[in-house]
Amino acid sequence: MRKESMPWRSLLAAAAVAGVLLMAVFRVGGCRRRGVKEENFGVMGTLASVAAGAGEQERCSEYAGMALARMREIESALSIYSPTSDLSRFNAAAGKGLMPVGNHLRMTLGLSLVYGALTQGAFDVTVGPVVHAWGFSGGRKPAAPLDEATLEARRALVGYTNIVMAEGQCGLARSGVVVDLGGVAKGYAVDVCCRELKAAGARNFMVNLGGNMRCHGRPEPDRPWRIGVRDPLRPGGTVGRLDLGEGMAVATSGNYERFVEIEGKRYAHIIDPRTGRPVSGMAGVTVVAPSAVTADALSTGLFVLGPEEGMRVLMFFTNCAALFVPDKPEMEILLTPGMEKIFQVESALAGRVKRLR
Ligand code: AMP
Ligand code: MG
């Protein structure tokens, strides 16, 4: 859990220090978890890890080095915090027509348009001005909850259809529109790293970037990659575990991950683009998908929509599965039919599980 009020640089420094410390440990032999070797490092404002299993343990450092280099490259293109990133230059040119942008930005913008349309605008990377006004992504925390007039003015700048892509160039239709790729960039980076590792001959590995994970092959010949799903209502606990098949990815969006406290009340970092307000009522949403970028965008979008509307959107994502934990004292774990097949609930929580249809 981390508070947005922690300055970005301090956060990055803390993550980097944690990463360096962990790497120091791993350099002296690495973490051998039942045949798996794992290396950890700090990047993109969070912790990342690369695990190598089944006969490839000795290549773990090589895999981690490749992933770190690629993640750094993506961070320097897509960071909203760096004024020189491709994204910041793109945002600064809002309303000024089309411009050529790098590959990573073009790809994530294109994907964001698709996920924006498929989630009926619940996932919308142009929430930037609202995210900022609530004190996230480098914005200053407001002294009081934002009033309706302020929200209305900010909401007027939100809408993924403001992203224009034509003739290999990209632009933002109106000045003041701000793209924030915080809900999709990590998943995208995981997919890019996995493709690169596979091209280098890796077969049995997992890449994890701040909880956005994708698995290939197996950690050991006789078992699949197994991921614990964090309990969003009880810090340190898990609600159960997932067994992931070849190439499958998982992402979780949670209200505990990042929040601001205003007048004693917590506001989570995921914004409902329809109201301009931080989403309340959801504690956590976990999505399993065939790519990490889909899992990342969809977990953010479904966090906004909640289980009922979310099920209508999931109709179009036939190979994705979701788990919802509403934010209420009586815990409920809501599973889509696909999730039921791969999720093993903690035995103490078995009575809390409900099916979604
Ligand atoms: P995640 O942790 O992947 O769910 O992403 C949350 C981050 O995405 C936030 O910190 C914001 O930077 C950004 N964000 C917030 N609300 C939305 C939204 N409705 N659609 C897309 N991105 C969002
Ligand atoms: Mg996301």
Coordinates of C-alpha atoms and ligand atoms in Angstrom, one line a residue:
M1 CA 0.0 0.0 0.0
R2 CA 1.3 3.4 -0.7
K3 CA -0.1 6.9 -0.3
E4 CA -0.1 9.3 -3.3
S5 CA 1.1 12.1 -1.0
M6 CA 4.5 10.4 -1.0
P7 CA 6.4 12.4 -3.6
W8 CA 7.1 10.6 -6.9
R9 CA 10.9 11.0 -6.6
S10 CA 10.9 9.6 -3.0
L11 CA 8.7 6.7 -4.2
L12 CA 11.0 6.0 -7.1
A13 CA 14.1 6.3 -4.8
A14 CA 12.4 3.9 -2.2
A15 CA 11.5 1.4 -5.0
A16 CA 15.0 1.7 -6.4
V17 CA 16.6 1.2 -3.0
A18 CA 14.4 -1.8 -2.3
G19 CA 15.2 -3.1 -5.7
V20 CA 19.0 -2.7 -5.2
L21 CA 18.7 -4.4 -1.8
L22 CA 16.8 -7.3 -3.2
M23 CA 19.1 -7.5 -6.1
A24 CA 22.0 -7.6 -3.7
V25 CA 20.4 -10.6 -2.0
F26 CA 19.8 -12.3 -5.3
R27 CA 23.3 -11.7 -6.5
V28 CA 24.5 -14.0 -3.7
G29 CA 22.7 -17.0 -5.1
G30 CA 19.2 -15.7 -5.9
C31 CA 15.9 -16.8 -4.4
R32 CA 15.4 -20.5 -4.9
R33 CA 11.7 -21.1 -4.4
R34 CA 11.1 -24.8 -5.2
G35 CA 13.3 -24.7 -8.2
V36 CA 12.5 -21.2 -9.3
K37 CA 15.0 -18.4 -9.4
E38 CA 13.8 -14.9 -9.1
E39 CA 15.4 -11.4 -9.4
N40 CA 13.7 -8.2 -8.2
F41 CA 14.3 -4.6 -9.2
G42 CA 12.7 -1.1 -9.0
V43 CA 11.4 0.5 -12.2
M44 CA 8.3 2.5 -13.3
G45 CA 7.7 3.7 -9.7
T46 CA 7.1 0.1 -8.5
L47 CA 8.8 -3.2 -7.9
A48 CA 9.3 -5.7 -10.7
S49 CA 10.5 -9.3 -10.8
V50 CA 11.5 -11.9 -13.3
A51 CA 11.3 -15.6 -12.3
A52 CA 12.9 -18.4 -14.3
G53 CA 11.8 -22.0 -13.8
A54 CA 12.1 -25.5 -15.2
G55 CA 15.7 -25.8 -16.3
E56 CA 16.3 -22.1 -17.0
Q57 CA 17.2 -20.9 -13.5
E58 CA 20.8 -20.1 -14.5
R59 CA 19.5 -17.7 -17.1
C60 CA 17.4 -15.7 -14.6
S61 CA 19.9 -12.8 -14.4
E62 CA 20.1 -12.5 -18.2
Y63 CA 16.2 -12.5 -18.4
A64 CA 16.0 -9.9 -15.6
G65 CA 18.6 -7.7 -17.3
M66 CA 16.7 -7.8 -20.6
A67 CA 13.4 -7.0 -18.9
L68 CA 14.8 -4.1 -16.8
A69 CA 16.3 -2.5 -19.9
R70 CA 13.0 -2.7 -21.8
M71 CA 11.0 -1.5 -18.9
R72 CA 13.3 1.5 -18.5
E73 CA 12.9 2.3 -22.1
I74 CA 9.1 2.1 -21.8
E75 CA 9.2 4.2 -18.7
S76 CA 11.2 7.0 -20.4
A77 CA 8.6 7.0 -23.2
L78 CA 5.3 6.8 -21.2
S79 CA 6.0 8.4 -17.9
I80 CA 3.7 11.3 -17.0
Y81 CA 6.2 12.4 -14.4
S82 CA 9.1 13.1 -16.8
P83 CA 8.7 16.3 -18.7
T84 CA 10.9 14.9 -21.5
S85 CA 8.9 11.7 -22.1
D86 CA 7.2 11.1 -25.4
L87 CA 3.9 11.2 -23.4
S88 CA 4.6 14.6 -21.9
R89 CA 5.6 16.1 -25.2
F90 CA 2.4 14.6 -26.7
N91 CA 0.2 16.0 -23.9
A92 CA 1.9 19.4 -24.2
A93 CA 0.9 19.5 -27.9
A94 CA -2.8 18.9 -27.2
G95 CA -5.0 20.8 -29.6
K96 CA -2.1 21.5 -32.0
G97 CA -2.7 18.8 -34.6
L98 CA -1.0 15.5 -35.3
M99 CA 2.6 14.7 -34.5
P100 CA 4.9 11.7 -35.0
V101 CA 5.3 9.7 -31.8
G102 CA 7.4 6.7 -30.8
N103 CA 6.3 3.1 -31.1
H104 CA 5.5 2.6 -27.4
L105 CA 3.2 5.6 -27.2
R106 CA 1.5 4.8 -30.5
M107 CA 0.8 1.3 -29.4
T108 CA -0.5 2.2 -26.0
L109 CA -2.7 5.0 -27.4
G110 CA -4.2 2.6 -30.0
L111 CA -4.8 -0.1 -27.4
S112 CA -6.4 2.6 -25.0
L113 CA -8.8 3.6 -27.8
V114 CA -9.9 0.0 -28.2
Y115 CA -10.3 -0.6 -24.4
G116 CA -12.1 2.7 -24.1
A117 CA -14.6 1.7 -26.6
L118 CA -15.0 -1.9 -25.3
T119 CA -15.6 -0.7 -21.7
Q120 CA -18.0 2.0 -22.8
G121 CA -15.6 4.7 -21.6
A122 CA -15.1 3.2 -18.1
F123 CA -11.4 2.8 -19.0
D124 CA -10.4 6.1 -20.3
V125 CA -6.8 7.3 -20.4
T126 CA -7.9 10.9 -20.9
V127 CA -9.0 11.0 -17.2
G128 CA -5.6 12.8 -16.7
P129 CA -7.0 16.2 -15.7
V130 CA -9.4 14.7 -13.1
V131 CA -6.7 12.3 -11.8
H132 CA -4.4 15.2 -11.4
A133 CA -7.1 17.4 -9.7
W134 CA -7.6 14.7 -7.0
G135 CA -3.9 14.7 -6.2
F136 CA -2.7 11.7 -8.2
S137 CA -0.1 11.3 -11.0
G138 CA 1.9 14.3 -9.8
G139 CA -1.1 16.5 -8.9
R140 CA -1.4 18.4 -5.6
K141 CA -3.8 16.9 -3.1
P142 CA -6.9 19.2 -2.8
A143 CA -7.6 20.7 0.6
A144 CA -11.2 19.6 0.3
P145 CA -13.1 17.1 -1.9
L146 CA -13.6 18.6 -5.3
D147 CA -16.9 20.4 -5.8
E148 CA -19.3 19.8 -8.7
A149 CA -18.3 23.0 -10.6
T150 CA -14.6 22.0 -10.6
L151 CA -15.5 18.4 -11.6
E152 CA -17.7 19.6 -14.4
A153 CA -14.9 21.8 -15.8
R154 CA -12.4 18.9 -15.6
R155 CA -14.9 16.3 -17.0
A156 CA -15.3 18.5 -20.1
L157 CA -11.7 17.6 -21.0
V158 CA -12.3 13.8 -20.6
G159 CA -13.1 11.6 -23.5
Y160 CA -11.0 8.9 -25.2
T161 CA -12.4 10.0 -28.6
N162 CA -10.2 13.1 -28.2
I163 CA -7.3 10.8 -29.1
V164 CA -6.8 11.0 -32.9
M165 CA -4.6 8.6 -34.8
A166 CA -4.1 9.1 -38.6
E167 CA -1.4 8.4 -41.2
G168 CA 0.9 7.0 -38.5
Q169 CA 0.7 10.1 -36.4
C170 CA -1.2 10.9 -33.2
G171 CA -2.8 13.9 -31.6
L172 CA -5.2 15.2 -29.0
A173 CA -8.2 17.0 -30.4
R174 CA -8.5 19.8 -27.8
S175 CA -6.1 21.8 -25.8
G176 CA -6.2 20.8 -22.0
V177 CA -6.8 17.1 -22.7
V178 CA -4.2 15.0 -20.8
V179 CA -3.5 11.3 -21.3
D180 CA -2.4 9.3 -18.2
L181 CA -1.3 5.8 -19.1
G182 CA -1.0 4.7 -15.4
G183 CA -3.8 2.1 -16.0
V184 CA -2.2 0.4 -18.9
A185 CA 1.5 1.1 -19.3
K186 CA 2.7 -1.6 -16.9
G187 CA 0.7 -4.4 -18.5
Y188 CA 1.9 -3.2 -21.9
A189 CA 5.5 -3.3 -20.7
V190 CA 5.1 -6.9 -19.4
D191 CA 3.8 -8.1 -22.8
V192 CA 6.7 -6.4 -24.6
C193 CA 9.2 -8.1 -22.2
C194 CA 7.6 -11.5 -22.5
R195 CA 7.8 -11.3 -26.3
E196 CA 11.4 -10.3 -26.2
L197 CA 12.3 -13.1 -23.7
K198 CA 10.5 -15.7 -25.8
A199 CA 12.4 -14.5 -28.9
A200 CA 15.6 -15.0 -26.9
G201 CA 14.7 -18.6 -26.3
A202 CA 13.1 -18.3 -22.8
R203 CA 10.3 -20.9 -22.3
N204 CA 9.6 -21.2 -18.5
F205 CA 9.4 -17.7 -16.9
M206 CA 7.2 -15.1 -15.3
V207 CA 7.4 -11.3 -15.5
N208 CA 5.8 -9.2 -12.8
L209 CA 5.6 -5.4 -12.9
G210 CA 3.9 -4.0 -9.8
G211 CA 1.4 -6.9 -9.8
N212 CA 0.9 -7.1 -13.5
M213 CA 2.1 -10.6 -14.3
R214 CA 2.4 -12.9 -17.3
C215 CA 3.6 -16.5 -17.2
H216 CA 5.1 -18.8 -19.8
G217 CA 5.8 -22.5 -19.5
R218 CA 6.1 -23.9 -16.0
P219 CA 8.1 -23.2 -12.8
E220 CA 8.6 -27.0 -12.4
P221 CA 7.7 -29.7 -14.9
D222 CA 4.7 -31.0 -12.9
R223 CA 3.0 -27.8 -11.8
P224 CA 1.7 -24.5 -13.3
W225 CA 2.6 -21.0 -12.2
R226 CA 0.6 -20.2 -9.1
I227 CA -0.3 -16.7 -8.1
G228 CA -1.8 -15.5 -4.7
V229 CA -4.6 -13.0 -5.0
R230 CA -4.2 -10.3 -2.3
D231 CA -7.1 -9.8 0.1
P232 CA -8.1 -6.1 -0.5
L233 CA -9.9 -5.9 2.8
R234 CA -7.2 -7.5 5.0
P235 CA -3.6 -6.2 4.4
G236 CA -1.1 -9.1 4.2
G237 CA -3.8 -11.7 3.6
T238 CA -4.8 -13.5 0.4
V239 CA -8.3 -14.5 -0.8
G240 CA -7.0 -17.5 -2.8
R241 CA -4.7 -18.5 -5.6
L242 CA -4.8 -18.8 -9.3
D243 CA -3.2 -21.4 -11.5
L244 CA -2.1 -19.8 -14.8
G245 CA -1.7 -21.6 -18.1
E246 CA 0.7 -20.8 -20.9
G247 CA 1.0 -17.1 -21.8
M248 CA -1.8 -16.1 -19.4
A249 CA -1.6 -12.8 -17.5
V250 CA -3.2 -11.4 -14.4
A251 CA -3.7 -7.9 -13.0
T252 CA -5.3 -6.4 -10.0
S253 CA -6.7 -3.0 -9.4
G254 CA -7.3 -2.1 -5.8
N255 CA -8.5 0.8 -3.7
Y256 CA -5.7 0.0 -1.2
E257 CA -2.9 0.4 -3.8
R258 CA -2.9 4.2 -3.9
F259 CA -5.1 6.8 -2.3
V260 CA -5.3 10.3 -0.8
E261 CA -6.8 11.2 2.5
I262 CA -8.9 14.4 2.4
E263 CA -10.7 15.6 5.5
G264 CA -10.2 12.2 7.1
K265 CA -11.7 10.2 4.2
R266 CA -9.8 8.0 1.8
Y267 CA -10.1 8.5 -1.9
A268 CA -8.8 5.8 -4.3
H269 CA -6.7 6.5 -7.4
I270 CA -9.2 5.1 -9.9
I271 CA -11.6 7.6 -11.3
D272 CA -15.1 7.1 -12.7
P273 CA -14.8 9.2 -15.9
R274 CA -18.6 9.7 -15.9
T275 CA -18.6 11.5 -12.6
G276 CA -15.0 12.7 -12.2
R277 CA -15.0 11.1 -8.7
P278 CA -12.8 8.4 -7.3
V279 CA -14.6 5.1 -7.4
S280 CA -16.1 4.0 -4.2
G281 CA -17.8 0.6 -3.5
M282 CA -15.1 -1.6 -5.0
A283 CA -12.1 -2.9 -3.0
G284 CA -10.4 -5.0 -5.6
V285 CA -10.8 -6.4 -9.1
T286 CA -8.5 -9.2 -10.5
V287 CA -8.6 -10.0 -14.2
V288 CA -7.0 -13.0 -15.9
A289 CA -6.5 -12.5 -19.7
P290 CA -4.3 -13.8 -22.6
S291 CA -2.2 -10.6 -22.5
A292 CA -1.0 -8.4 -19.7
V293 CA -2.2 -5.2 -21.3
T294 CA -5.7 -6.6 -21.6
A295 CA -5.6 -7.7 -17.9
D296 CA -4.3 -4.3 -16.9
A297 CA -6.8 -2.1 -18.8
L298 CA -9.7 -4.4 -18.0
S299 CA -9.0 -4.6 -14.3
T300 CA -9.1 -0.7 -14.2
G301 CA -12.2 -0.6 -16.3
L302 CA -14.1 -3.2 -14.3
F303 CA -13.1 -1.5 -11.1
V304 CA -15.1 1.5 -12.4
L305 CA -18.0 -0.6 -13.7
G306 CA -18.5 -3.0 -10.8
P307 CA -19.7 -6.6 -11.2
E308 CA -23.1 -6.0 -12.8
E309 CA -22.1 -3.6 -15.6
G310 CA -18.8 -5.4 -15.7
M311 CA -20.4 -8.6 -16.7
R312 CA -22.0 -6.9 -19.7
V313 CA -18.6 -5.7 -20.9
L314 CA -17.0 -9.1 -20.2
M315 CA -19.4 -10.6 -22.8
F316 CA -16.9 -9.2 -25.4
F317 CA -13.8 -10.6 -23.6
T318 CA -14.6 -14.3 -24.0
N319 CA -11.2 -15.5 -23.0
C320 CA -10.9 -13.3 -19.8
A321 CA -12.0 -14.0 -16.3
A322 CA -12.6 -11.7 -13.4
L323 CA -12.9 -11.7 -9.6
F324 CA -14.5 -8.7 -7.7
V325 CA -14.3 -7.9 -4.0
P326 CA -16.8 -5.1 -3.2
D327 CA -15.8 -2.7 -0.5
K328 CA -18.1 -3.6 2.4
P329 CA -17.6 -5.1 5.8
E330 CA -19.3 -8.5 4.9
M331 CA -16.8 -9.8 2.5
E332 CA -18.0 -11.2 -0.9
I333 CA -15.8 -12.7 -3.5
L334 CA -17.6 -12.6 -6.9
L335 CA -16.3 -14.9 -9.6
T336 CA -17.1 -15.1 -13.3
P337 CA -17.6 -18.6 -14.6
G338 CA -14.1 -18.6 -16.2
M339 CA -12.6 -17.5 -12.9
E340 CA -14.3 -20.4 -11.0
K341 CA -12.2 -22.9 -13.0
I342 CA -8.8 -21.4 -12.1
F343 CA -9.3 -19.8 -8.7
Q344 CA -8.8 -21.8 -5.5
V345 CA -10.4 -19.8 -2.6
E346 CA -8.7 -19.8 0.9
S347 CA -10.6 -22.4 2.9
A348 CA -11.6 -19.9 5.6
L349 CA -13.3 -17.7 2.9
A350 CA -15.1 -20.5 1.0
G351 CA -18.5 -19.3 2.3
R352 CA -17.9 -15.9 0.9
V353 CA -17.8 -16.9 -2.8
K354 CA -20.6 -16.0 -5.1
R355 CA -21.1 -16.8 -8.8
L356 CA -21.6 -14.1 -11.4
R357 CA -23.7 -14.8 -14.5
Ligands
AMP1 P1 -4.5 0.4 -12.2 O1 -3.7 0.4 -11.0 O2 -3.9 -0.4 -13.3 O3 -6.0 0.1 -12.0 O4 -4.4 1.9 -12.8 C1 -4.8 3.0 -12.0 C2 -4.2 4.3 -12.6 O5 -4.8 4.5 -13.9 C3 -4.4 5.5 -11.8 O6 -3.4 5.7 -10.9 C4 -4.5 6.6 -12.9 O7 -3.2 6.9 -13.3 C5 -5.1 5.9 -14.1 N1 -6.6 5.9 -14.1 C6 -7.5 6.3 -13.1 N2 -8.8 6.1 -13.4 C7 -8.7 5.6 -14.7 C8 -9.8 5.2 -15.6 N3 -11.1 5.3 -15.3 N4 -9.3 4.8 -16.9 C9 -8.0 4.7 -17.2 N5 -7.0 5.0 -16.3 C10 -7.4 5.5 -15.1
MG2 MG -4.8 -1.3 -14.9

